[in-house]
mmCIF file of C-alpha atoms in Angstrom:
data_model
loop_
_atom_site.group_PDB
_atom_site.id
_atom_site.type_symbol
_atom_site.label_atom_id
_atom_site.label_comp_id
_atom_site.label_asym_id
_atom_site.label_seq_id
_atom_site.Cartn_x
_atom_site.Cartn_y
_atom_site.Cartn_z
ATOM 1 C CA UNK A 1 -37.551 5.942 -33.060
ATOM 2 C CA UNK A 2 -40.492 7.820 -34.537
ATOM 3 C CA UNK A 3 -39.994 10.909 -36.708
ATOM 4 C CA UNK A 4 -41.869 13.733 -34.923
ATOM 5 C CA UNK A 5 -44.004 16.269 -36.749
ATOM 6 C CA UNK A 6 -42.786 19.860 -37.293
ATOM 7 C CA UNK A 7 -43.358 22.305 -34.442
ATOM 8 C CA UNK A 8 -46.293 24.616 -35.070
ATOM 9 C CA UNK A 9 -45.869 26.382 -38.404
ATOM 10 C CA UNK A 10 -42.090 25.872 -38.436
ATOM 11 C CA UNK A 11 -40.707 23.802 -41.333
ATOM 12 C CA UNK A 12 -38.804 21.665 -38.828
ATOM 13 C CA UNK A 13 -38.994 20.225 -35.331
ATOM 14 C CA UNK A 14 -37.878 22.648 -32.602
ATOM 15 C CA UNK A 15 -36.042 21.600 -29.430
ATOM 16 C CA UNK A 16 -33.956 23.163 -26.655
ATOM 17 C CA UNK A 17 -30.432 22.652 -25.300
ATOM 18 C CA UNK A 18 -29.559 24.195 -21.935
ATOM 19 C CA UNK A 19 -25.873 24.454 -21.003
ATOM 20 C CA UNK A 20 -26.756 25.628 -17.490
ATOM 21 C CA UNK A 21 -25.094 28.958 -18.226
ATOM 22 C CA UNK A 22 -24.423 30.727 -14.921
ATOM 23 C CA UNK A 23 -23.390 34.340 -15.257
ATOM 24 C CA UNK A 24 -20.945 36.114 -12.972
ATOM 25 C CA UNK A 25 -22.936 37.339 -9.979
ATOM 26 C CA UNK A 26 -25.483 34.498 -10.162
ATOM 27 C CA UNK A 27 -25.601 31.372 -8.008
ATOM 28 C CA UNK A 28 -25.945 27.767 -9.136
ATOM 29 C CA UNK A 29 -29.117 27.555 -7.021
ATOM 30 C CA UNK A 30 -30.631 30.266 -9.207
ATOM 31 C CA UNK A 31 -29.501 28.512 -12.368
ATOM 32 C CA UNK A 32 -30.989 25.148 -11.407
ATOM 33 C CA UNK A 33 -34.286 26.761 -10.430
ATOM 34 C CA UNK A 34 -34.394 28.555 -13.779
ATOM 35 C CA UNK A 35 -33.518 25.372 -15.705
ATOM 36 C CA UNK A 36 -36.565 23.739 -14.148
ATOM 37 C CA UNK A 37 -38.692 26.720 -15.136
ATOM 38 C CA UNK A 38 -37.289 26.685 -18.684
ATOM 39 C CA UNK A 39 -37.991 22.957 -19.072
ATOM 40 C CA UNK A 40 -41.560 23.492 -17.891
ATOM 41 C CA UNK A 41 -41.975 26.337 -20.363
ATOM 42 C CA UNK A 42 -40.576 24.254 -23.229
ATOM 43 C CA UNK A 43 -42.931 21.451 -22.244
ATOM 44 C CA UNK A 44 -45.985 23.731 -22.226
ATOM 45 C CA UNK A 45 -45.091 25.433 -25.511
ATOM 46 C CA UNK A 46 -44.692 22.189 -27.450
ATOM 47 C CA UNK A 47 -40.933 21.928 -27.971
ATOM 48 C CA UNK A 48 -39.942 18.350 -28.820
ATOM 49 C CA UNK A 49 -37.051 17.746 -26.423
ATOM 50 C CA UNK A 50 -35.055 19.423 -23.662
ATOM 51 C CA UNK A 51 -31.409 18.408 -23.490
ATOM 52 C CA UNK A 52 -28.575 19.390 -21.191
ATOM 53 C CA UNK A 53 -24.865 19.014 -21.867
ATOM 54 C CA UNK A 54 -21.995 17.742 -19.742
ATOM 55 C CA UNK A 55 -19.293 20.207 -18.704
ATOM 56 C CA UNK A 56 -16.710 20.102 -15.939
ATOM 57 C CA UNK A 57 -14.689 22.725 -14.037
ATOM 58 C CA UNK A 58 -16.330 25.748 -15.674
ATOM 59 C CA UNK A 59 -17.796 28.615 -13.628
ATOM 60 C CA UNK A 60 -20.136 29.485 -16.501
ATOM 61 C CA UNK A 61 -21.613 26.004 -17.128
ATOM 62 C CA UNK A 62 -23.099 24.201 -14.134
ATOM 63 C CA UNK A 63 -24.168 20.660 -15.151
ATOM 64 C CA UNK A 64 -21.439 18.025 -14.796
ATOM 65 C CA UNK A 65 -24.172 15.332 -14.783
ATOM 66 C CA UNK A 66 -27.040 15.941 -17.240
ATOM 67 C CA UNK A 67 -28.719 12.655 -16.318
ATOM 68 C CA UNK A 68 -28.941 13.732 -12.685
ATOM 69 C CA UNK A 69 -30.723 16.938 -13.704
ATOM 70 C CA UNK A 70 -32.960 14.993 -16.098
ATOM 71 C CA UNK A 71 -34.089 12.861 -13.165
ATOM 72 C CA UNK A 72 -35.418 15.980 -11.463
ATOM 73 C CA UNK A 73 -37.120 17.142 -14.647
ATOM 74 C CA UNK A 74 -39.034 13.868 -15.090
ATOM 75 C CA UNK A 75 -41.227 14.980 -12.195
ATOM 76 C CA UNK A 76 -41.486 18.591 -13.357
ATOM 77 C CA UNK A 77 -42.624 18.002 -16.960
ATOM 78 C CA UNK A 78 -45.327 15.987 -18.687
ATOM 79 C CA UNK A 79 -44.661 15.283 -22.367
ATOM 80 C CA UNK A 80 -41.347 16.751 -23.527
ATOM 81 C CA UNK A 81 -38.455 14.357 -24.166
ATOM 82 C CA UNK A 82 -35.591 14.786 -21.698
ATOM 83 C CA UNK A 83 -31.977 13.851 -21.930
ATOM 84 C CA UNK A 84 -28.328 14.529 -22.360
ATOM 85 C CA UNK A 85 -26.912 16.316 -25.321
ATOM 86 C CA UNK A 86 -24.645 14.960 -24.417
ATOM 87 C CA UNK A 87 -22.926 12.524 -22.202
ATOM 88 C CA UNK A 88 -19.211 12.497 -23.009
ATOM 89 C CA UNK A 89 -18.927 8.721 -23.018
ATOM 90 C CA UNK A 90 -15.108 8.432 -22.688
ATOM 91 C CA UNK A 91 -15.473 10.160 -19.293
ATOM 92 C CA UNK A 92 -17.655 7.329 -17.991
ATOM 93 C CA UNK A 93 -18.053 3.603 -17.449
ATOM 94 C CA UNK A 94 -20.688 2.393 -19.959
ATOM 95 C CA UNK A 95 -22.356 0.069 -17.432
ATOM 96 C CA UNK A 96 -23.034 2.961 -15.042
ATOM 97 C CA UNK A 97 -24.539 5.078 -17.833
ATOM 98 C CA UNK A 98 -26.750 2.140 -18.870
ATOM 99 C CA UNK A 99 -27.977 1.760 -15.292
ATOM 100 C CA UNK A 100 -28.734 5.476 -14.967
ATOM 101 C CA UNK A 101 -30.573 5.562 -18.294
ATOM 102 C CA UNK A 102 -32.569 2.507 -17.243
ATOM 103 C CA UNK A 103 -33.675 4.345 -14.132
ATOM 104 C CA UNK A 104 -34.671 7.432 -16.106
ATOM 105 C CA UNK A 105 -36.600 5.408 -18.681
ATOM 106 C CA UNK A 106 -38.490 3.757 -15.822
ATOM 107 C CA UNK A 107 -39.339 7.143 -14.325
ATOM 108 C CA UNK A 108 -40.434 8.668 -17.654
ATOM 109 C CA UNK A 109 -41.191 5.865 -20.152
ATOM 110 C CA UNK A 110 -40.756 6.875 -23.780
ATOM 111 C CA UNK A 111 -39.383 10.315 -22.928
ATOM 112 C CA UNK A 112 -35.643 9.755 -22.506
ATOM 113 C CA UNK A 113 -32.897 10.599 -25.009
ATOM 114 C CA UNK A 114 -29.240 9.726 -24.611
ATOM 115 C CA UNK A 115 -26.878 11.759 -26.778
ATOM 116 C CA UNK A 116 -23.327 10.419 -26.864
ATOM 117 C CA UNK A 117 -20.246 12.514 -27.587
ATOM 118 C CA UNK A 118 -16.518 11.949 -27.280
ATOM 119 C CA UNK A 119 -15.142 15.406 -26.392
ATOM 120 C CA UNK A 120 -13.881 15.796 -22.810
ATOM 121 C CA UNK A 121 -16.199 18.713 -22.004
ATOM 122 C CA UNK A 122 -13.387 20.372 -20.098
ATOM 123 C CA UNK A 123 -9.645 21.075 -20.037
ATOM 124 C CA UNK A 124 -6.848 18.519 -20.126
ATOM 125 C CA UNK A 125 -6.092 18.509 -16.408
ATOM 126 C CA UNK A 126 -9.736 17.947 -15.501
ATOM 127 C CA UNK A 127 -10.011 15.237 -18.151
ATOM 128 C CA UNK A 128 -7.093 13.492 -16.455
ATOM 129 C CA UNK A 129 -8.824 13.838 -13.092
ATOM 130 C CA UNK A 130 -11.839 12.113 -14.660
ATOM 131 C CA UNK A 131 -9.463 9.212 -15.413
ATOM 132 C CA UNK A 132 -9.801 9.874 -19.111
ATOM 133 C CA UNK A 133 -6.728 8.528 -20.912
ATOM 134 C CA UNK A 134 -5.068 9.837 -24.055
ATOM 135 C CA UNK A 135 -6.562 7.238 -26.415
ATOM 136 C CA UNK A 136 -10.123 7.573 -25.078
ATOM 137 C CA UNK A 137 -11.442 9.193 -28.268
ATOM 138 C CA UNK A 138 -10.138 6.305 -30.371
ATOM 139 C CA UNK A 139 -12.187 3.863 -28.292
ATOM 140 C CA UNK A 140 -15.479 5.736 -28.765
ATOM 141 C CA UNK A 141 -17.093 3.188 -31.158
ATOM 142 C CA UNK A 142 -16.214 0.304 -28.837
ATOM 143 C CA UNK A 143 -17.624 2.211 -25.861
ATOM 144 C CA UNK A 144 -20.885 2.821 -27.737
ATOM 145 C CA UNK A 145 -21.142 -0.876 -28.614
ATOM 146 C CA UNK A 146 -20.562 -1.790 -24.973
ATOM 147 C CA UNK A 147 -23.203 0.678 -23.769
ATOM 148 C CA UNK A 148 -25.752 -0.616 -26.292
ATOM 149 C CA UNK A 149 -24.978 -4.169 -25.202
ATOM 150 C CA UNK A 150 -25.782 -3.281 -21.609
ATOM 151 C CA UNK A 151 -28.946 -1.372 -22.565
ATOM 152 C CA UNK A 152 -30.298 -4.260 -24.637
ATOM 153 C CA UNK A 153 -28.782 -7.127 -22.632
ATOM 154 C CA UNK A 154 -27.736 -8.556 -25.973
ATOM 155 C CA UNK A 155 -23.983 -9.065 -25.897
ATOM 156 C CA UNK A 156 -22.921 -11.877 -28.245
ATOM 157 C CA UNK A 157 -22.189 -15.263 -26.729
ATOM 158 C CA UNK A 158 -18.673 -15.385 -25.359
ATOM 159 C CA UNK A 159 -18.449 -11.625 -24.735
ATOM 160 C CA UNK A 160 -16.743 -10.963 -21.394
ATOM 161 C CA UNK A 161 -19.765 -8.935 -20.219
ATOM 162 C CA UNK A 162 -22.438 -11.303 -21.544
ATOM 163 C CA UNK A 163 -23.321 -12.257 -17.978
ATOM 164 C CA UNK A 164 -23.268 -8.720 -16.594
ATOM 165 C CA UNK A 165 -26.753 -7.136 -16.609
ATOM 166 C CA UNK A 166 -27.682 -3.473 -16.340
ATOM 167 C CA UNK A 167 -30.453 -2.984 -13.774
ATOM 168 C CA UNK A 168 -33.137 -1.812 -14.394
ATOM 169 C CA UNK A 169 -33.339 -3.482 -17.790
ATOM 170 C CA UNK A 170 -34.462 -6.549 -19.771
ATOM 171 C CA UNK A 171 -32.514 -9.031 -17.637
ATOM 172 C CA UNK A 172 -34.185 -7.904 -14.421
ATOM 173 C CA UNK A 173 -37.621 -8.159 -16.061
ATOM 174 C CA UNK A 174 -36.875 -11.732 -17.141
ATOM 175 C CA UNK A 175 -35.618 -12.685 -13.696
ATOM 176 C CA UNK A 176 -38.688 -11.205 -12.032
ATOM 177 C CA UNK A 177 -41.064 -12.782 -14.600
ATOM 178 C CA UNK A 178 -42.609 -9.529 -15.727
ATOM 179 C CA UNK A 179 -42.965 -8.059 -19.246
ATOM 180 C CA UNK A 180 -40.171 -6.021 -20.735
ATOM 181 C CA UNK A 181 -40.690 -2.272 -20.921
ATOM 182 C CA UNK A 182 -42.516 -1.262 -24.084
ATOM 183 C CA UNK A 183 -40.201 1.726 -24.557
ATOM 184 C CA UNK A 184 -36.473 2.385 -24.449
ATOM 185 C CA UNK A 185 -34.262 5.453 -24.521
ATOM 186 C CA UNK A 186 -33.396 6.844 -27.938
ATOM 187 C CA UNK A 187 -29.612 6.800 -28.363
ATOM 188 C CA UNK A 188 -28.154 9.620 -30.493
ATOM 189 C CA UNK A 189 -24.646 10.169 -31.809
ATOM 190 C CA UNK A 190 -23.394 13.725 -31.305
ATOM 191 C CA UNK A 191 -20.498 15.482 -32.928
ATOM 192 C CA UNK A 192 -19.130 18.329 -34.996
ATOM 193 C CA UNK A 193 -17.116 16.422 -37.611
ATOM 194 C CA UNK A 194 -17.426 13.870 -40.381
ATOM 195 C CA UNK A 195 -16.129 11.229 -37.967
ATOM 196 C CA UNK A 196 -19.275 11.377 -35.844
ATOM 197 C CA UNK A 197 -21.402 11.346 -39.015
ATOM 198 C CA UNK A 198 -19.750 8.101 -40.073
ATOM 199 C CA UNK A 199 -20.347 6.511 -36.662
ATOM 200 C CA UNK A 200 -24.037 7.534 -36.623
ATOM 201 C CA UNK A 201 -24.557 6.247 -40.175
ATOM 202 C CA UNK A 202 -22.886 2.905 -39.483
ATOM 203 C CA UNK A 203 -24.953 2.318 -36.341
ATOM 204 C CA UNK A 204 -28.235 3.482 -37.890
ATOM 205 C CA UNK A 205 -28.783 6.068 -35.170
ATOM 206 C CA UNK A 206 -30.081 9.661 -35.210
ATOM 207 C CA UNK A 207 -27.335 12.236 -35.628
ATOM 208 C CA UNK A 208 -26.982 15.614 -33.890
ATOM 209 C CA UNK A 209 -24.439 18.135 -35.190
ATOM 210 C CA UNK A 210 -23.201 20.806 -32.765
ATOM 211 C CA UNK A 211 -22.791 23.890 -34.939
ATOM 212 C CA UNK A 212 -22.460 26.237 -31.951
ATOM 213 C CA UNK A 213 -18.859 25.093 -31.430
ATOM 214 C CA UNK A 214 -17.501 26.543 -34.648
ATOM 215 C CA UNK A 215 -17.632 26.785 -38.413
ATOM 216 C CA UNK A 216 -17.298 23.046 -38.931
ATOM 217 C CA UNK A 217 -18.157 21.290 -42.205
ATOM 218 C CA UNK A 218 -21.779 20.478 -41.435
ATOM 219 C CA UNK A 219 -22.771 20.111 -45.094
ATOM 220 C CA UNK A 220 -20.202 17.396 -45.723
ATOM 221 C CA UNK A 221 -21.037 15.684 -42.434
ATOM 222 C CA UNK A 222 -24.745 15.579 -43.276
ATOM 223 C CA UNK A 223 -24.012 14.251 -46.765
ATOM 224 C CA UNK A 224 -21.834 11.476 -45.368
ATOM 225 C CA UNK A 225 -24.455 10.590 -42.762
ATOM 226 C CA UNK A 226 -27.263 10.301 -45.301
ATOM 227 C CA UNK A 227 -25.270 8.533 -48.017
ATOM 228 C CA UNK A 228 -23.821 5.941 -45.642
ATOM 229 C CA UNK A 229 -26.825 5.413 -43.363
ATOM 230 C CA UNK A 230 -27.596 1.778 -42.590
ATOM 231 C CA UNK A 231 -31.182 1.124 -41.478
ATOM 232 C CA UNK A 232 -31.335 -0.443 -38.035
ATOM 233 C CA UNK A 233 -34.014 -1.860 -35.720
ATOM 234 C CA UNK A 234 -34.048 1.583 -34.091
ATOM 235 C CA UNK A 235 -34.274 3.838 -37.154
ATOM 236 C CA UNK A 236 -35.424 3.059 -40.710
ATOM 237 C CA UNK A 237 -34.272 6.270 -42.395
ATOM 238 C CA UNK A 238 -31.767 9.009 -41.461
ATOM 239 C CA UNK A 239 -32.859 11.565 -38.893
ATOM 240 C CA UNK A 240 -30.670 14.583 -38.204
ATOM 241 C CA UNK A 241 -30.565 17.565 -35.896
ATOM 242 C CA UNK A 242 -28.435 20.690 -35.760
ATOM 243 C CA UNK A 243 -27.906 22.691 -32.573
ATOM 244 C CA UNK A 244 -27.214 26.408 -32.867
ATOM 245 C CA UNK A 245 -27.053 29.345 -30.481
ATOM 246 C CA UNK A 246 -30.139 31.576 -30.620
ATOM 247 C CA UNK A 247 -31.222 34.717 -28.759
ATOM 248 C CA UNK A 248 -34.415 36.602 -29.609
ATOM 249 C CA UNK A 249 -35.627 39.911 -28.231
ATOM 250 C CA UNK A 250 -37.990 42.668 -29.352
ATOM 251 C CA UNK A 251 -34.889 44.872 -29.364
ATOM 252 C CA UNK A 252 -32.288 43.320 -31.710
ATOM 253 C CA UNK A 253 -29.538 45.377 -30.078
ATOM 254 C CA UNK A 254 -30.311 43.752 -26.721
ATOM 255 C CA UNK A 255 -30.224 40.291 -28.305
ATOM 256 C CA UNK A 256 -26.760 41.036 -29.663
ATOM 257 C CA UNK A 257 -25.621 42.425 -26.304
ATOM 258 C CA UNK A 258 -26.600 39.189 -24.591
ATOM 259 C CA UNK A 259 -24.781 37.155 -27.258
ATOM 260 C CA UNK A 260 -21.506 38.954 -26.487
ATOM 261 C CA UNK A 261 -21.270 37.279 -23.071
ATOM 262 C CA UNK A 262 -20.931 33.809 -24.590
ATOM 263 C CA UNK A 263 -18.467 35.147 -27.153
ATOM 264 C CA UNK A 264 -16.345 36.561 -24.337
ATOM 265 C CA UNK A 265 -16.451 33.235 -22.509
ATOM 266 C CA UNK A 266 -15.056 31.561 -25.639
ATOM 267 C CA UNK A 267 -12.305 34.167 -25.910
ATOM 268 C CA UNK A 268 -11.393 33.509 -22.285
ATOM 269 C CA UNK A 269 -10.984 29.806 -23.090
ATOM 270 C CA UNK A 270 -8.588 30.677 -25.925
ATOM 271 C CA UNK A 271 -6.691 32.760 -23.374
ATOM 272 C CA UNK A 272 -6.534 29.674 -21.090
ATOM 273 C CA UNK A 273 -8.866 31.321 -18.594
ATOM 274 C CA UNK A 274 -12.026 29.760 -17.119
ATOM 275 C CA UNK A 275 -15.212 29.785 -19.220
ATOM 276 C CA UNK A 276 -17.067 32.566 -17.390
ATOM 277 C CA UNK A 277 -20.081 34.606 -18.510
ATOM 278 C CA UNK A 278 -19.352 38.283 -17.890
ATOM 279 C CA UNK A 279 -22.060 40.967 -18.001
ATOM 280 C CA UNK A 280 -22.368 42.588 -21.439
ATOM 281 C CA UNK A 281 -21.167 45.871 -19.924
ATOM 282 C CA UNK A 282 -17.859 44.260 -18.946
ATOM 283 C CA UNK A 283 -17.515 42.700 -22.378
ATOM 284 C CA UNK A 284 -18.071 46.076 -24.029
ATOM 285 C CA UNK A 285 -15.472 47.679 -21.754
ATOM 286 C CA UNK A 286 -12.835 44.990 -22.386
ATOM 287 C CA UNK A 287 -9.795 46.526 -24.164
ATOM 288 C CA UNK A 288 -9.603 43.911 -26.906
ATOM 289 C CA UNK A 289 -6.782 43.994 -29.445
ATOM 290 C CA UNK A 290 -7.573 43.444 -33.137
ATOM 291 C CA UNK A 291 -7.280 39.643 -32.965
ATOM 292 C CA UNK A 292 -9.417 39.441 -29.834
ATOM 293 C CA UNK A 293 -12.006 41.741 -31.371
ATOM 294 C CA UNK A 294 -12.225 39.449 -34.394
ATOM 295 C CA UNK A 295 -12.840 36.444 -32.123
ATOM 296 C CA UNK A 296 -15.514 38.311 -30.178
ATOM 297 C CA UNK A 297 -17.282 39.383 -33.365
ATOM 298 C CA UNK A 298 -17.054 35.903 -34.863
ATOM 299 C CA UNK A 299 -18.504 34.127 -31.844
ATOM 300 C CA UNK A 300 -21.170 36.759 -31.315
ATOM 301 C CA UNK A 301 -22.325 36.195 -34.886
ATOM 302 C CA UNK A 302 -22.306 32.411 -34.469
ATOM 303 C CA UNK A 303 -25.342 32.924 -32.251
ATOM 304 C CA UNK A 304 -28.383 33.739 -34.385
ATOM 305 C CA UNK A 305 -29.678 36.886 -32.703
ATOM 306 C CA UNK A 306 -32.284 39.551 -33.358
ATOM 307 C CA UNK A 307 -36.055 39.802 -33.312
ATOM 308 C CA UNK A 308 -38.118 36.626 -33.394
ATOM 309 C CA UNK A 309 -38.664 37.061 -37.130
ATOM 310 C CA UNK A 310 -34.936 37.574 -37.732
ATOM 311 C CA UNK A 311 -33.955 34.548 -35.651
ATOM 312 C CA UNK A 312 -36.612 32.427 -37.368
ATOM 313 C CA UNK A 313 -35.300 33.511 -40.770
ATOM 314 C CA UNK A 314 -31.786 32.482 -39.717
ATOM 315 C CA UNK A 315 -32.995 29.097 -38.484
ATOM 316 C CA UNK A 316 -34.949 28.482 -41.672
ATOM 317 C CA UNK A 317 -31.960 29.409 -43.817
ATOM 318 C CA UNK A 318 -29.803 26.993 -41.834
ATOM 319 C CA UNK A 319 -32.375 24.230 -42.266
ATOM 320 C CA UNK A 320 -32.580 24.849 -46.026
ATOM 321 C CA UNK A 321 -28.804 24.581 -46.329
ATOM 322 C CA UNK A 322 -28.435 21.454 -44.216
ATOM 323 C CA UNK A 323 -31.710 19.601 -44.804
ATOM 324 C CA UNK A 324 -31.923 18.636 -41.132
ATOM 325 C CA UNK A 325 -35.166 17.391 -39.625
ATOM 326 C CA UNK A 326 -34.781 19.234 -36.350
ATOM 327 C CA UNK A 327 -33.245 22.457 -35.032
ATOM 328 C CA UNK A 328 -32.179 22.636 -31.400
ATOM 329 C CA UNK A 329 -31.921 26.091 -29.866
ATOM 330 C CA UNK A 330 -28.845 26.472 -27.676
ATOM 331 C CA UNK A 331 -30.246 29.034 -25.277
ATOM 332 C CA UNK A 332 -27.715 31.639 -24.238
ATOM 333 C CA UNK A 333 -27.107 35.100 -22.889
ATOM 334 C CA UNK A 334 -25.808 36.491 -19.629
ATOM 335 C CA UNK A 335 -29.292 36.792 -18.136
ATOM 336 C CA UNK A 336 -31.197 33.518 -17.709
ATOM 337 C CA UNK A 337 -34.482 35.286 -18.406
ATOM 338 C CA UNK A 338 -33.152 35.887 -21.923
ATOM 339 C CA UNK A 339 -33.510 32.173 -22.564
ATOM 340 C CA UNK A 340 -37.153 31.949 -21.526
ATOM 341 C CA UNK A 341 -37.943 35.082 -23.523
ATOM 342 C CA UNK A 342 -36.316 33.561 -26.604
ATOM 343 C CA UNK A 343 -38.448 30.419 -26.342
ATOM 344 C CA UNK A 344 -41.633 32.419 -25.823
ATOM 345 C CA UNK A 345 -40.971 34.695 -28.803
ATOM 346 C CA UNK A 346 -40.134 31.839 -31.179
ATOM 347 C CA UNK A 347 -43.052 29.726 -29.968
ATOM 348 C CA UNK A 348 -45.355 32.674 -30.644
ATOM 349 C CA UNK A 349 -43.771 33.269 -34.042
ATOM 350 C CA UNK A 350 -44.406 29.665 -35.072
ATOM 351 C CA UNK A 351 -47.889 29.484 -33.501
ATOM 352 C CA UNK A 352 -46.875 26.715 -31.116
ATOM 353 C CA UNK A 353 -49.262 25.802 -28.260
ATOM 354 C CA UNK A 354 -50.033 28.662 -25.897
ATOM 355 C CA UNK A 355 -48.523 28.465 -22.439
#
């Protein structure tokens, strides 16, 4: 994996994560069309990568299969890296993921990322319907090793899957007497705890920390990752990324209004209700008690919101604290056009390529 250069005048690399947020009153057709438009915009404006995350059984998040959406985006974009941020590996069979990634890498050589997480991406009942068992999280390192074995066709001799190839992949190239692909997907470890930092360090893989989920101990996780990093054939030195919610608007009050919709969706999850994005007007009218109001305020403020200059200042402060190489904007807001506007404003602020 190569370390990319900073984006424009930013002191870090800038990327985008789209959760396929679908507000109440909007269709999935609209969301998918706007995801394509957002990926094209990010591609034109010089963002490094465009990731999508796996969620199930949520009215407000519409991508259960990020790799399927990435396949569409390979034909809609030209240079931006595409991928999953992430695939919740315990929900899947590693061989199938290896096959799908092989297809994507063939369609867009050198542009595919595969971020691996262990959270279910849903509620307990849906996790059970996905055939995810109670000890799935404990098996995460073994599942990663199995996936990497399929991707590289390099299981050790005597491994039960040593004779099972992932196609497309190196085995098929050998059988068909053609050269191996000169590129391969970059595999990332995702998480929001020191556990994931330890796994990424041990494997010598890039590490992405999801700060949008809560006030987790990112400083300790980054320290553990860097101190314990083992160079690998894929990465010589540590490379880290933090994802954080961000909404920019010329009117800072409007940016905050849009951020309240995601905060309300989080409150609904705590109330054991579906993750749904309500219009800001409904959020403002909700008769919250003191505890609920505290949750709404907390999650609203976890999204960096304001003018482009204010959001940029927040991102730069976060990067100074964490020392990460890359910041990934988790685009949010009730209105999908808020996301495109945020990218445009920040790209302009950092003098990134003109659309």
